[in-house]
mmCIF file of C-alpha atoms in Angstrom:
data_model
loop_
_atom_site.group_PDB
_atom_site.id
_atom_site.type_symbol
_atom_site.label_atom_id
_atom_site.label_comp_id
_atom_site.label_asym_id
_atom_site.label_seq_id
_atom_site.Cartn_x
_atom_site.Cartn_y
_atom_site.Cartn_z
ATOM 1 C CA UNK A 1 19.010 35.996 12.239
ATOM 2 C CA UNK A 2 19.941 37.829 9.072
ATOM 3 C CA UNK A 3 17.535 40.650 9.929
ATOM 4 C CA UNK A 4 19.032 40.987 13.409
ATOM 5 C CA UNK A 5 22.520 41.162 11.937
ATOM 6 C CA UNK A 6 21.362 43.823 9.470
ATOM 7 C CA UNK A 7 19.808 45.892 12.285
ATOM 8 C CA UNK A 8 22.984 45.634 14.323
ATOM 9 C CA UNK A 9 25.156 46.600 11.327
ATOM 10 C CA UNK A 10 23.101 49.706 10.534
ATOM 11 C CA UNK A 11 22.913 50.900 14.143
ATOM 12 C CA UNK A 12 26.625 50.232 14.634
ATOM 13 C CA UNK A 13 27.586 52.283 11.576
ATOM 14 C CA UNK A 14 25.325 55.154 12.681
ATOM 15 C CA UNK A 15 26.892 55.071 16.123
ATOM 16 C CA UNK A 16 30.344 55.155 14.480
ATOM 17 C CA UNK A 17 29.427 58.214 12.413
ATOM 18 C CA UNK A 18 27.985 60.023 15.431
ATOM 19 C CA UNK A 19 30.944 59.080 17.622
ATOM 20 C CA UNK A 20 33.519 60.328 15.115
ATOM 21 C CA UNK A 21 31.620 63.589 14.676
ATOM 22 C CA UNK A 22 31.402 64.238 18.412
ATOM 23 C CA UNK A 23 35.008 63.175 19.046
ATOM 24 C CA UNK A 24 36.321 65.597 16.400
ATOM 25 C CA UNK A 25 34.348 68.556 17.837
ATOM 26 C CA UNK A 26 33.634 69.672 14.284
ATOM 27 C CA UNK A 27 31.247 72.589 13.722
ATOM 28 C CA UNK A 28 28.801 70.329 11.891
ATOM 29 C CA UNK A 29 28.584 67.661 14.620
ATOM 30 C CA UNK A 30 25.038 68.673 15.490
ATOM 31 C CA UNK A 31 23.909 68.242 11.891
ATOM 32 C CA UNK A 32 25.531 64.779 11.827
ATOM 33 C CA UNK A 33 23.697 63.758 14.994
ATOM 34 C CA UNK A 34 20.385 65.096 13.649
ATOM 35 C CA UNK A 35 20.815 63.311 10.297
ATOM 36 C CA UNK A 36 21.758 60.058 12.071
ATOM 37 C CA UNK A 37 18.746 60.286 14.392
ATOM 38 C CA UNK A 38 16.454 60.977 11.392
ATOM 39 C CA UNK A 39 17.883 57.973 9.537
ATOM 40 C CA UNK A 40 17.480 55.747 12.606
ATOM 41 C CA UNK A 41 13.868 56.915 13.104
ATOM 42 C CA UNK A 42 12.947 56.248 9.459
ATOM 43 C CA UNK A 43 14.614 52.836 9.641
ATOM 44 C CA UNK A 44 12.843 51.887 12.895
ATOM 45 C CA UNK A 45 9.473 53.037 11.524
ATOM 46 C CA UNK A 46 9.875 50.845 8.452
ATOM 47 C CA UNK A 47 10.984 47.841 10.458
ATOM 48 C CA UNK A 48 7.946 48.100 12.727
ATOM 49 C CA UNK A 49 5.467 48.728 9.890
ATOM 50 C CA UNK A 50 3.846 45.477 8.640
ATOM 51 C CA UNK A 51 2.925 47.067 5.301
ATOM 52 C CA UNK A 52 6.600 47.416 4.366
ATOM 53 C CA UNK A 53 7.061 43.636 4.391
ATOM 54 C CA UNK A 54 3.641 42.854 2.904
ATOM 55 C CA UNK A 55 3.479 45.338 0.007
ATOM 56 C CA UNK A 56 6.279 45.943 -2.527
ATOM 57 C CA UNK A 57 4.922 49.444 -3.118
ATOM 58 C CA UNK A 58 5.102 50.312 0.598
ATOM 59 C CA UNK A 59 8.591 48.841 0.730
ATOM 60 C CA UNK A 60 9.691 50.987 -2.199
ATOM 61 C CA UNK A 61 8.376 54.140 -0.551
ATOM 62 C CA UNK A 62 10.160 53.272 2.680
ATOM 63 C CA UNK A 63 13.414 52.689 0.820
ATOM 64 C CA UNK A 64 13.002 56.071 -0.912
ATOM 65 C CA UNK A 65 12.538 57.807 2.467
ATOM 66 C CA UNK A 66 15.480 55.891 3.890
ATOM 67 C CA UNK A 67 17.617 56.873 0.875
ATOM 68 C CA UNK A 68 16.715 60.538 1.343
ATOM 69 C CA UNK A 69 17.678 60.428 5.042
ATOM 70 C CA UNK A 70 20.906 58.633 4.152
ATOM 71 C CA UNK A 71 21.691 61.265 1.494
ATOM 72 C CA UNK A 72 21.290 63.966 4.135
ATOM 73 C CA UNK A 73 23.743 62.143 6.404
ATOM 74 C CA UNK A 74 26.127 61.601 3.498
ATOM 75 C CA UNK A 75 26.113 65.326 2.778
ATOM 76 C CA UNK A 76 27.101 66.319 6.322
ATOM 77 C CA UNK A 77 29.482 63.415 7.123
ATOM 78 C CA UNK A 78 31.856 61.308 5.024
ATOM 79 C CA UNK A 79 31.269 58.450 7.472
ATOM 80 C CA UNK A 80 27.773 58.105 6.037
ATOM 81 C CA UNK A 81 29.427 56.236 3.152
ATOM 82 C CA UNK A 82 29.449 52.997 5.171
ATOM 83 C CA UNK A 83 25.641 53.044 5.538
ATOM 84 C CA UNK A 84 25.497 52.067 1.852
ATOM 85 C CA UNK A 85 26.346 48.437 2.694
ATOM 86 C CA UNK A 86 23.225 47.643 4.769
ATOM 87 C CA UNK A 87 21.184 49.644 2.228
ATOM 88 C CA UNK A 88 22.348 47.249 -0.497
ATOM 89 C CA UNK A 89 20.859 44.295 1.316
ATOM 90 C CA UNK A 90 17.613 46.123 2.123
ATOM 91 C CA UNK A 91 17.094 47.105 -1.512
ATOM 92 C CA UNK A 92 17.763 43.582 -2.803
ATOM 93 C CA UNK A 93 15.510 42.093 -0.144
ATOM 94 C CA UNK A 94 12.485 44.337 -0.557
ATOM 95 C CA UNK A 95 12.571 45.101 -4.282
ATOM 96 C CA UNK A 96 12.233 42.710 -7.220
ATOM 97 C CA UNK A 97 15.545 41.794 -8.768
ATOM 98 C CA UNK A 98 14.931 43.927 -11.869
ATOM 99 C CA UNK A 99 14.571 46.993 -9.607
ATOM 100 C CA UNK A 100 16.879 45.964 -6.807
ATOM 101 C CA UNK A 101 20.076 45.818 -8.891
ATOM 102 C CA UNK A 102 19.584 49.343 -10.397
ATOM 103 C CA UNK A 103 18.834 50.665 -6.892
ATOM 104 C CA UNK A 104 22.083 49.121 -5.626
ATOM 105 C CA UNK A 105 23.983 50.662 -8.532
ATOM 106 C CA UNK A 106 22.437 54.086 -7.815
ATOM 107 C CA UNK A 107 23.325 53.785 -4.127
ATOM 108 C CA UNK A 108 26.921 52.858 -5.009
ATOM 109 C CA UNK A 109 27.180 55.904 -7.284
ATOM 110 C CA UNK A 110 25.831 58.123 -4.482
ATOM 111 C CA UNK A 111 28.383 56.683 -2.049
ATOM 112 C CA UNK A 112 31.220 57.266 -4.505
ATOM 113 C CA UNK A 113 30.012 60.837 -5.140
ATOM 114 C CA UNK A 114 29.769 61.610 -1.409
ATOM 115 C CA UNK A 115 33.260 60.292 -0.750
ATOM 116 C CA UNK A 116 34.737 62.330 -3.614
ATOM 117 C CA UNK A 117 32.911 65.454 -2.428
ATOM 118 C CA UNK A 118 34.328 65.169 1.086
ATOM 119 C CA UNK A 119 37.859 64.017 0.198
ATOM 120 C CA UNK A 120 38.414 66.264 -2.811
ATOM 121 C CA UNK A 121 40.779 63.703 -4.343
ATOM 122 C CA UNK A 122 40.114 60.882 -6.797
ATOM 123 C CA UNK A 123 41.576 57.573 -5.575
ATOM 124 C CA UNK A 124 40.965 53.925 -6.567
ATOM 125 C CA UNK A 125 39.641 53.212 -3.082
ATOM 126 C CA UNK A 126 36.811 55.684 -3.618
ATOM 127 C CA UNK A 127 35.498 53.447 -6.397
ATOM 128 C CA UNK A 128 36.584 49.983 -5.282
ATOM 129 C CA UNK A 129 34.955 50.089 -1.844
ATOM 130 C CA UNK A 130 31.350 50.841 -2.859
ATOM 131 C CA UNK A 131 31.551 48.774 -6.071
ATOM 132 C CA UNK A 132 32.982 45.693 -4.335
ATOM 133 C CA UNK A 133 30.465 46.097 -1.520
ATOM 134 C CA UNK A 134 27.622 46.221 -4.057
ATOM 135 C CA UNK A 135 28.966 43.151 -5.869
ATOM 136 C CA UNK A 136 29.270 41.182 -2.630
ATOM 137 C CA UNK A 137 25.741 42.166 -1.623
ATOM 138 C CA UNK A 138 24.281 41.136 -5.000
ATOM 139 C CA UNK A 139 26.166 37.817 -4.974
ATOM 140 C CA UNK A 140 25.142 37.099 -1.383
ATOM 141 C CA UNK A 141 21.470 37.835 -1.988
ATOM 142 C CA UNK A 142 21.397 35.861 -5.229
ATOM 143 C CA UNK A 143 23.083 32.913 -3.520
ATOM 144 C CA UNK A 144 20.655 33.116 -0.612
ATOM 145 C CA UNK A 145 17.687 33.204 -2.978
ATOM 146 C CA UNK A 146 19.035 30.190 -4.859
ATOM 147 C CA UNK A 147 19.441 28.297 -1.593
ATOM 148 C CA UNK A 148 15.944 29.324 -0.544
ATOM 149 C CA UNK A 149 14.459 28.116 -3.817
ATOM 150 C CA UNK A 150 16.325 24.829 -3.502
ATOM 151 C CA UNK A 151 15.128 24.482 0.082
ATOM 152 C CA UNK A 152 11.529 25.139 -1.010
ATOM 153 C CA UNK A 153 11.875 22.636 -3.822
ATOM 154 C CA UNK A 154 13.159 20.005 -1.412
ATOM 155 C CA UNK A 155 10.428 20.840 1.086
ATOM 156 C CA UNK A 156 7.753 20.365 -1.581
ATOM 157 C CA UNK A 157 9.451 17.168 -2.708
ATOM 158 C CA UNK A 158 9.471 15.863 0.857
ATOM 159 C CA UNK A 159 5.790 16.756 1.222
ATOM 160 C CA UNK A 160 5.023 14.933 -2.023
ATOM 161 C CA UNK A 161 7.013 11.927 -0.815
ATOM 162 C CA UNK A 162 5.151 11.920 2.487
ATOM 163 C CA UNK A 163 1.838 12.180 0.662
ATOM 164 C CA UNK A 164 2.853 9.440 -1.765
ATOM 165 C CA UNK A 165 3.988 7.227 1.087
ATOM 166 C CA UNK A 166 0.674 7.759 2.856
ATOM 167 C CA UNK A 167 -1.208 6.931 -0.345
ATOM 168 C CA UNK A 168 0.980 3.869 -0.878
ATOM 169 C CA UNK A 169 0.378 2.735 2.676
ATOM 170 C CA UNK A 170 -3.357 3.196 2.173
ATOM 171 C CA UNK A 171 -3.179 1.262 -1.100
ATOM 172 C CA UNK A 172 -1.208 -1.525 0.596
ATOM 173 C CA UNK A 173 -3.774 -1.676 3.388
ATOM 174 C CA UNK A 174 -6.537 -1.851 0.805
ATOM 175 C CA UNK A 175 -4.710 -4.563 -1.103
ATOM 176 C CA UNK A 176 -4.153 -6.448 2.137
ATOM 177 C CA UNK A 177 -7.850 -6.217 2.967
ATOM 178 C CA UNK A 178 -8.786 -7.448 -0.498
ATOM 179 C CA UNK A 179 -6.248 -10.279 -0.298
ATOM 180 C CA UNK A 180 -7.558 -11.281 3.114
ATOM 181 C CA UNK A 181 -11.122 -11.209 1.815
ATOM 182 C CA UNK A 182 -10.131 -13.378 -1.119
ATOM 183 C CA UNK A 183 -8.296 -15.783 1.185
ATOM 184 C CA UNK A 184 -11.280 -16.065 3.502
ATOM 185 C CA UNK A 185 -13.589 -16.519 0.519
ATOM 186 C CA UNK A 186 -11.412 -19.383 -0.710
ATOM 187 C CA UNK A 187 -11.269 -20.927 2.763
ATOM 188 C CA UNK A 188 -15.031 -20.710 3.239
ATOM 189 C CA UNK A 189 -15.685 -22.057 -0.246
ATOM 190 C CA UNK A 190 -13.268 -24.957 0.162
ATOM 191 C CA UNK A 191 -14.340 -25.912 3.686
ATOM 192 C CA UNK A 192 -17.624 -24.673 5.089
ATOM 193 C CA UNK A 193 -19.493 -24.441 1.785
ATOM 194 C CA UNK A 194 -18.323 -27.881 0.646
ATOM 195 C CA UNK A 195 -19.028 -29.372 4.054
ATOM 196 C CA UNK A 196 -22.538 -27.960 4.091
ATOM 197 C CA UNK A 197 -23.104 -29.367 0.603
ATOM 198 C CA UNK A 198 -22.032 -32.801 1.856
ATOM 199 C CA UNK A 199 -24.398 -32.524 4.815
ATOM 200 C CA UNK A 200 -27.198 -31.580 2.432
ATOM 201 C CA UNK A 201 -26.545 -34.597 0.220
ATOM 202 C CA UNK A 202 -26.392 -36.949 3.203
ATOM 203 C CA UNK A 203 -29.611 -35.617 4.681
ATOM 204 C CA UNK A 204 -31.360 -36.002 1.333
ATOM 205 C CA UNK A 205 -30.171 -39.602 1.198
ATOM 206 C CA UNK A 206 -31.533 -40.103 4.718
ATOM 207 C CA UNK A 207 -34.882 -38.634 3.638
ATOM 208 C CA UNK A 208 -35.072 -41.037 0.714
ATOM 209 C CA UNK A 209 -34.221 -43.980 2.970
ATOM 210 C CA UNK A 210 -36.899 -42.999 5.458
ATOM 211 C CA UNK A 211 -39.430 -42.531 2.642
ATOM 212 C CA UNK A 212 -38.696 -46.044 1.408
ATOM 213 C CA UNK A 213 -38.963 -47.262 4.990
ATOM 214 C CA UNK A 214 -42.504 -45.848 5.295
ATOM 215 C CA UNK A 215 -43.676 -47.749 2.145
ATOM 216 C CA UNK A 216 -44.868 -51.281 3.265
ATOM 217 C CA UNK A 217 -43.725 -54.221 1.199
ATOM 218 C CA UNK A 218 -46.595 -56.671 0.186
ATOM 219 C CA UNK A 219 -46.359 -60.213 1.500
ATOM 220 C CA UNK A 220 -46.230 -63.122 -0.972
ATOM 221 C CA UNK A 221 -48.348 -65.560 1.139
ATOM 222 C CA UNK A 222 -51.409 -67.360 -0.302
ATOM 223 C CA UNK A 223 -53.562 -67.706 2.854
ATOM 224 C CA UNK A 224 -54.813 -65.053 5.194
ATOM 225 C CA UNK A 225 -52.723 -66.171 8.127
ATOM 226 C CA UNK A 226 -49.741 -67.058 6.042
ATOM 227 C CA UNK A 227 -49.942 -63.850 3.969
ATOM 228 C CA UNK A 228 -50.311 -61.690 7.037
ATOM 229 C CA UNK A 229 -47.360 -63.274 8.737
ATOM 230 C CA UNK A 230 -45.134 -63.182 5.692
ATOM 231 C CA UNK A 231 -46.072 -59.608 4.731
ATOM 232 C CA UNK A 232 -45.509 -58.400 8.258
ATOM 233 C CA UNK A 233 -42.119 -60.031 8.406
ATOM 234 C CA UNK A 234 -41.023 -58.591 5.088
ATOM 235 C CA UNK A 235 -42.260 -55.129 6.013
ATOM 236 C CA UNK A 236 -40.405 -55.245 9.282
ATOM 237 C CA UNK A 237 -37.223 -56.320 7.551
ATOM 238 C CA UNK A 238 -37.580 -53.466 5.035
ATOM 239 C CA UNK A 239 -38.231 -51.009 7.818
ATOM 240 C CA UNK A 240 -35.103 -52.112 9.626
ATOM 241 C CA UNK A 241 -32.902 -51.751 6.527
ATOM 242 C CA UNK A 242 -34.262 -48.286 5.673
ATOM 243 C CA UNK A 243 -33.821 -47.009 9.219
ATOM 244 C CA UNK A 244 -30.277 -48.342 9.380
ATOM 245 C CA UNK A 245 -29.364 -46.585 6.114
ATOM 246 C CA UNK A 246 -30.932 -43.338 7.314
ATOM 247 C CA UNK A 247 -29.064 -43.533 10.605
ATOM 248 C CA UNK A 248 -25.812 -44.133 8.744
ATOM 249 C CA UNK A 249 -26.384 -41.045 6.572
ATOM 250 C CA UNK A 250 -27.288 -38.975 9.601
ATOM 251 C CA UNK A 251 -24.148 -40.127 11.422
ATOM 252 C CA UNK A 252 -21.990 -39.081 8.488
ATOM 253 C CA UNK A 253 -23.821 -35.751 8.340
ATOM 254 C CA UNK A 254 -23.049 -35.217 12.027
ATOM 255 C CA UNK A 255 -19.377 -35.956 11.376
ATOM 256 C CA UNK A 256 -19.350 -33.424 8.527
ATOM 257 C CA UNK A 257 -21.023 -30.866 10.773
ATOM 258 C CA UNK A 258 -18.376 -31.434 13.465
ATOM 259 C CA UNK A 259 -15.607 -30.976 10.913
ATOM 260 C CA UNK A 260 -17.181 -27.731 9.698
ATOM 261 C CA UNK A 261 -17.440 -26.515 13.279
ATOM 262 C CA UNK A 262 -13.729 -27.209 13.720
ATOM 263 C CA UNK A 263 -13.023 -25.267 10.507
ATOM 264 C CA UNK A 264 -15.096 -22.323 11.733
ATOM 265 C CA UNK A 265 -13.142 -22.269 14.984
ATOM 266 C CA UNK A 266 -9.927 -22.320 12.985
ATOM 267 C CA UNK A 267 -10.987 -19.166 11.165
ATOM 268 C CA UNK A 268 -11.331 -17.434 14.496
ATOM 269 C CA UNK A 269 -8.057 -18.729 15.885
ATOM 270 C CA UNK A 270 -6.116 -18.527 12.579
ATOM 271 C CA UNK A 271 -4.830 -22.090 12.978
ATOM 272 C CA UNK A 272 -3.956 -24.665 10.359
ATOM 273 C CA UNK A 273 -6.682 -27.019 9.079
ATOM 274 C CA UNK A 274 -7.671 -29.634 11.668
ATOM 275 C CA UNK A 275 -6.911 -32.412 9.167
ATOM 276 C CA UNK A 276 -3.261 -31.317 9.146
ATOM 277 C CA UNK A 277 -2.828 -30.741 12.865
ATOM 278 C CA UNK A 278 -2.459 -34.408 13.798
ATOM 279 C CA UNK A 279 -1.095 -36.001 10.655
ATOM 280 C CA UNK A 280 0.550 -35.603 7.278
ATOM 281 C CA UNK A 281 -0.924 -34.278 4.064
ATOM 282 C CA UNK A 282 -1.142 -37.783 2.634
ATOM 283 C CA UNK A 283 -3.124 -38.982 5.659
ATOM 284 C CA UNK A 284 -5.464 -35.982 5.377
ATOM 285 C CA UNK A 285 -6.052 -36.707 1.682
ATOM 286 C CA UNK A 286 -6.714 -40.354 2.389
ATOM 287 C CA UNK A 287 -9.295 -39.434 5.045
ATOM 288 C CA UNK A 288 -10.849 -37.042 2.552
ATOM 289 C CA UNK A 289 -11.222 -39.822 -0.003
ATOM 290 C CA UNK A 290 -12.634 -42.232 2.557
ATOM 291 C CA UNK A 291 -15.300 -39.842 3.806
ATOM 292 C CA UNK A 292 -16.367 -38.463 0.422
ATOM 293 C CA UNK A 293 -20.072 -39.127 -0.356
ATOM 294 C CA UNK A 294 -21.123 -40.280 -3.800
ATOM 295 C CA UNK A 295 -18.538 -41.920 -6.112
ATOM 296 C CA UNK A 296 -15.827 -44.322 -4.998
ATOM 297 C CA UNK A 297 -12.682 -42.279 -4.419
ATOM 298 C CA UNK A 298 -9.237 -43.850 -4.210
ATOM 299 C CA UNK A 299 -6.088 -42.189 -2.932
ATOM 300 C CA UNK A 300 -2.548 -43.077 -4.037
ATOM 301 C CA UNK A 301 0.844 -41.741 -3.048
ATOM 302 C CA UNK A 302 3.834 -41.705 -5.418
ATOM 303 C CA UNK A 303 7.470 -40.887 -4.738
ATOM 304 C CA UNK A 304 9.263 -40.270 -1.485
ATOM 305 C CA UNK A 305 7.185 -38.004 0.766
ATOM 306 C CA UNK A 306 8.909 -34.769 1.747
ATOM 307 C CA UNK A 307 8.003 -32.377 4.515
ATOM 308 C CA UNK A 308 6.172 -29.443 2.999
ATOM 309 C CA UNK A 309 5.693 -25.935 4.386
ATOM 310 C CA UNK A 310 2.299 -25.363 5.962
ATOM 311 C CA UNK A 311 1.059 -23.036 3.157
ATOM 312 C CA UNK A 312 1.795 -25.796 0.624
ATOM 313 C CA UNK A 313 -0.094 -28.427 2.612
ATOM 314 C CA UNK A 314 -3.060 -26.099 3.182
ATOM 315 C CA UNK A 315 -3.228 -25.162 -0.513
ATOM 316 C CA UNK A 316 -3.059 -28.773 -1.729
ATOM 317 C CA UNK A 317 -5.647 -29.958 0.785
ATOM 318 C CA UNK A 318 -8.029 -27.117 -0.070
ATOM 319 C CA UNK A 319 -7.650 -27.716 -3.803
ATOM 320 C CA UNK A 320 -8.344 -31.422 -3.298
ATOM 321 C CA UNK A 321 -11.422 -30.619 -1.211
ATOM 322 C CA UNK A 322 -12.756 -28.165 -3.777
ATOM 323 C CA UNK A 323 -12.078 -30.463 -6.746
ATOM 324 C CA UNK A 324 -13.634 -33.461 -5.002
ATOM 325 C CA UNK A 325 -16.673 -31.363 -4.086
ATOM 326 C CA UNK A 326 -17.069 -30.489 -7.777
ATOM 327 C CA UNK A 327 -16.899 -34.194 -8.613
ATOM 328 C CA UNK A 328 -19.616 -35.002 -6.078
ATOM 329 C CA UNK A 329 -21.903 -32.129 -7.031
ATOM 330 C CA UNK A 330 -21.483 -31.873 -10.808
ATOM 331 C CA UNK A 331 -19.574 -34.741 -12.417
ATOM 332 C CA UNK A 332 -22.035 -37.615 -11.831
ATOM 333 C CA UNK A 333 -18.973 -39.837 -11.692
ATOM 334 C CA UNK A 334 -18.757 -43.416 -10.502
ATOM 335 C CA UNK A 335 -15.058 -43.387 -9.699
ATOM 336 C CA UNK A 336 -12.464 -40.751 -8.835
ATOM 337 C CA UNK A 337 -8.830 -40.879 -7.880
ATOM 338 C CA UNK A 338 -6.559 -38.450 -6.038
ATOM 339 C CA UNK A 339 -2.822 -38.890 -6.531
ATOM 340 C CA UNK A 340 -0.112 -37.054 -4.594
ATOM 341 C CA UNK A 341 3.303 -37.271 -6.300
ATOM 342 C CA UNK A 342 6.580 -36.129 -4.799
ATOM 343 C CA UNK A 343 9.415 -35.403 -7.237
ATOM 344 C CA UNK A 344 12.912 -34.003 -6.789
ATOM 345 C CA UNK A 345 11.939 -30.353 -7.252
ATOM 346 C CA UNK A 346 8.147 -30.283 -7.129
ATOM 347 C CA UNK A 347 5.016 -31.862 -5.721
ATOM 348 C CA UNK A 348 1.981 -32.648 -7.878
ATOM 349 C CA UNK A 349 -1.646 -33.281 -6.985
ATOM 350 C CA UNK A 350 -3.928 -34.930 -9.562
ATOM 351 C CA UNK A 351 -7.703 -35.333 -9.215
ATOM 352 C CA UNK A 352 -9.260 -37.489 -11.960
ATOM 353 C CA UNK A 353 -12.860 -38.662 -12.378
ATOM 354 C CA UNK A 354 -14.876 -40.565 -15.006
ATOM 355 C CA UNK A 355 -17.846 -38.201 -14.914
ATOM 356 C CA UNK A 356 -19.659 -36.327 -17.626
ATOM 357 C CA UNK A 357 -16.902 -33.711 -18.046
ATOM 358 C CA UNK A 358 -17.240 -30.265 -19.572
ATOM 359 C CA UNK A 359 -15.508 -27.907 -21.953
ATOM 360 C CA UNK A 360 -12.987 -25.984 -19.825
ATOM 361 C CA UNK A 361 -12.345 -23.199 -22.349
ATOM 362 C CA UNK A 362 -13.556 -19.940 -20.770
ATOM 363 C CA UNK A 363 -15.773 -18.053 -21.224
ATOM 364 C CA UNK A 364 -17.414 -19.214 -24.466
ATOM 365 C CA UNK A 365 -18.322 -22.703 -23.218
ATOM 366 C CA UNK A 366 -21.814 -22.821 -21.854
ATOM 367 C CA UNK A 367 -21.217 -26.015 -19.890
ATOM 368 C CA UNK A 368 -18.233 -24.552 -18.038
ATOM 369 C CA UNK A 369 -20.184 -21.384 -17.358
ATOM 370 C CA UNK A 370 -23.100 -23.424 -16.046
ATOM 371 C CA UNK A 371 -20.908 -25.475 -13.725
ATOM 372 C CA UNK A 372 -19.106 -22.353 -12.499
ATOM 373 C CA UNK A 373 -22.432 -20.660 -11.776
ATOM 374 C CA UNK A 374 -23.703 -23.736 -9.929
ATOM 375 C CA UNK A 375 -20.504 -23.769 -7.899
ATOM 376 C CA UNK A 376 -20.973 -20.179 -6.814
ATOM 377 C CA UNK A 377 -18.508 -18.877 -9.441
ATOM 378 C CA UNK A 378 -15.494 -19.460 -7.243
ATOM 379 C CA UNK A 379 -14.269 -23.066 -7.557
ATOM 380 C CA UNK A 380 -11.809 -23.180 -10.460
ATOM 381 C CA UNK A 381 -10.615 -19.558 -10.088
ATOM 382 C CA UNK A 382 -9.977 -20.109 -6.380
ATOM 383 C CA UNK A 383 -7.974 -23.293 -7.045
ATOM 384 C CA UNK A 384 -5.939 -21.528 -9.725
ATOM 385 C CA UNK A 385 -5.330 -18.566 -7.432
ATOM 386 C CA UNK A 386 -4.110 -20.820 -4.635
ATOM 387 C CA UNK A 387 -1.648 -22.577 -6.929
ATOM 388 C CA UNK A 388 -0.330 -19.404 -8.571
ATOM 389 C CA UNK A 389 0.087 -17.637 -5.213
ATOM 390 C CA UNK A 390 2.761 -20.238 -4.370
ATOM 391 C CA UNK A 391 4.423 -20.053 -7.782
ATOM 392 C CA UNK A 392 2.757 -23.222 -9.060
ATOM 393 C CA UNK A 393 0.699 -24.191 -12.077
ATOM 394 C CA UNK A 394 -2.921 -25.260 -12.345
ATOM 395 C CA UNK A 395 -4.356 -27.118 -15.332
ATOM 396 C CA UNK A 396 -7.764 -28.585 -16.137
ATOM 397 C CA UNK A 397 -8.268 -31.202 -18.841
ATOM 398 C CA UNK A 398 -11.808 -32.223 -19.672
ATOM 399 C CA UNK A 399 -14.257 -32.826 -22.486
ATOM 400 C CA UNK A 400 -17.984 -33.552 -22.521
ATOM 401 C CA UNK A 401 -18.525 -37.214 -21.701
ATOM 402 C CA UNK A 402 -14.821 -37.943 -21.059
ATOM 403 C CA UNK A 403 -14.341 -37.055 -17.415
ATOM 404 C CA UNK A 404 -12.148 -34.378 -15.875
ATOM 405 C CA UNK A 405 -8.523 -34.221 -14.755
ATOM 406 C CA UNK A 406 -7.242 -31.436 -12.488
ATOM 407 C CA UNK A 407 -3.481 -31.149 -11.931
ATOM 408 C CA UNK A 408 -1.621 -28.843 -9.561
ATOM 409 C CA UNK A 409 2.173 -28.612 -9.495
ATOM 410 C CA UNK A 410 4.008 -26.634 -6.822
ATOM 411 C CA UNK A 411 7.791 -26.121 -6.874
ATOM 412 C CA UNK A 412 9.466 -27.283 -3.705
ATOM 413 C CA UNK A 413 11.227 -24.427 -1.898
ATOM 414 C CA UNK A 414 14.988 -24.698 -1.590
ATOM 415 C CA UNK A 415 14.797 -24.387 2.197
ATOM 416 C CA UNK A 416 12.305 -27.230 2.485
ATOM 417 C CA UNK A 417 13.953 -30.281 4.072
ATOM 418 C CA UNK A 418 14.174 -33.303 1.801
#
C-alpha cells in the first residue's frame, strides 16, 4: 500500500509539472515534458527490475540514475522541486540508514539550490520546505522501521509461544501416557497378579491334598480278614478327606479366577472395582479378609463410616489387597488384621501381621530388597504412590521377627458428605 501511494505521488507530481509547463506556453515546455518522461521511464524501469529490490548495489545505481533525471527536470522547471519528497522515501527505503540520511540531505540541498536558481530571491520558504520534508520523511521511515522490528519481534515471540505450547502439549500427553501406564501397572499388580498368586497357592494346596489322598493308610488289624477290612476302611476314609480338601481348594481357586475375570473386564470398561459396585468399602474389606488364603485375617471397623469418593475407596481397597497379598506370600504369618478407621478429617487403613517382618529402610536392607524383588518390585512403591496421589501418607513399620504394620491415612475432602 505504501509503494502504491509512493507511485501515485511521484506520477502526480510529474503530471503537475508537465501540466503547468504546457499551460504557461513557456518556450522550455518541450524540455520539461522530455525531462519528465525520462524521469518517469527511469522510475518505471527500476520499479519493474527485481534486482533493484534484491541488491543494495543495484538499488544505489538506480537511485543515482533517478537523481540525474530529477536534476535535469529541476534545471528546466522549478516545479521539479516537489519530486524531492518521494525521492526522500525511496532513498531511505533502498539504502542503509548510514547512506540514506546523507542522500536525503544531498537531495534537500539540490532542491533548495534549484528553487533559489529559478526564483532569484532568498526566502525562508526556500529552506523550510525541503528541510521539513526531509525531516518528516526520516521520522516516518524510522518510525515505520521501529514498528516493523517490533512486529517481527512479536511474530517471533508468537512462533516461540506456539512451539512451546506444542512442546508442552506433547510433554503433557507423554506424562499422561506414563501416568496411565503406572496406574494400569498398579491395578494389574493389585488385582490380577495377586489373584493369580492366590490361585497358584490354592492349586498347590489341592495338589498336596491329592498326593496325600493317593498314599494308602495301613490298617491296624491283626488277622488277614480283619486287617484287610480295617485297612480298606481307613484308606477309604483318608481318600474321602483328601478329595474333599482338594475340591474345596479348587472351588476357591475358581472363585478367585472369576474375580480376576471381572477385574479384567473392568479394565476394558473403565469401571470401578466389582467389590465396590454392590457394597461399601467396609463390606469389600471384610470379604477380602474372609477369602484370603493362608493366615487368619480379621477385619474391624472403627468410627462412624462416611461416604468416600470413588478414588479413595479404590485406593484403600487396592492397598489392602496388595498388603494382604504380601502377608500371604512373604510374611509367613499366622494372624493378620485389617482396620478401617474413620475420623473427623481423615480415614486410616491399618494392615498388621505377626509374620517374620523385615527391615523397611531402603535400599541398604537386603531383606527389604529381597521381598521387593520377589514381589515384582512394585508392591510398596505402588501403595505409597496411591496414597500420595490423593494427598495422603503411607508408612511401614517392621523389624525382622516382629511382624509388619502398614498404615495409610487419607485426608477427607471438604466436599465429601459426612
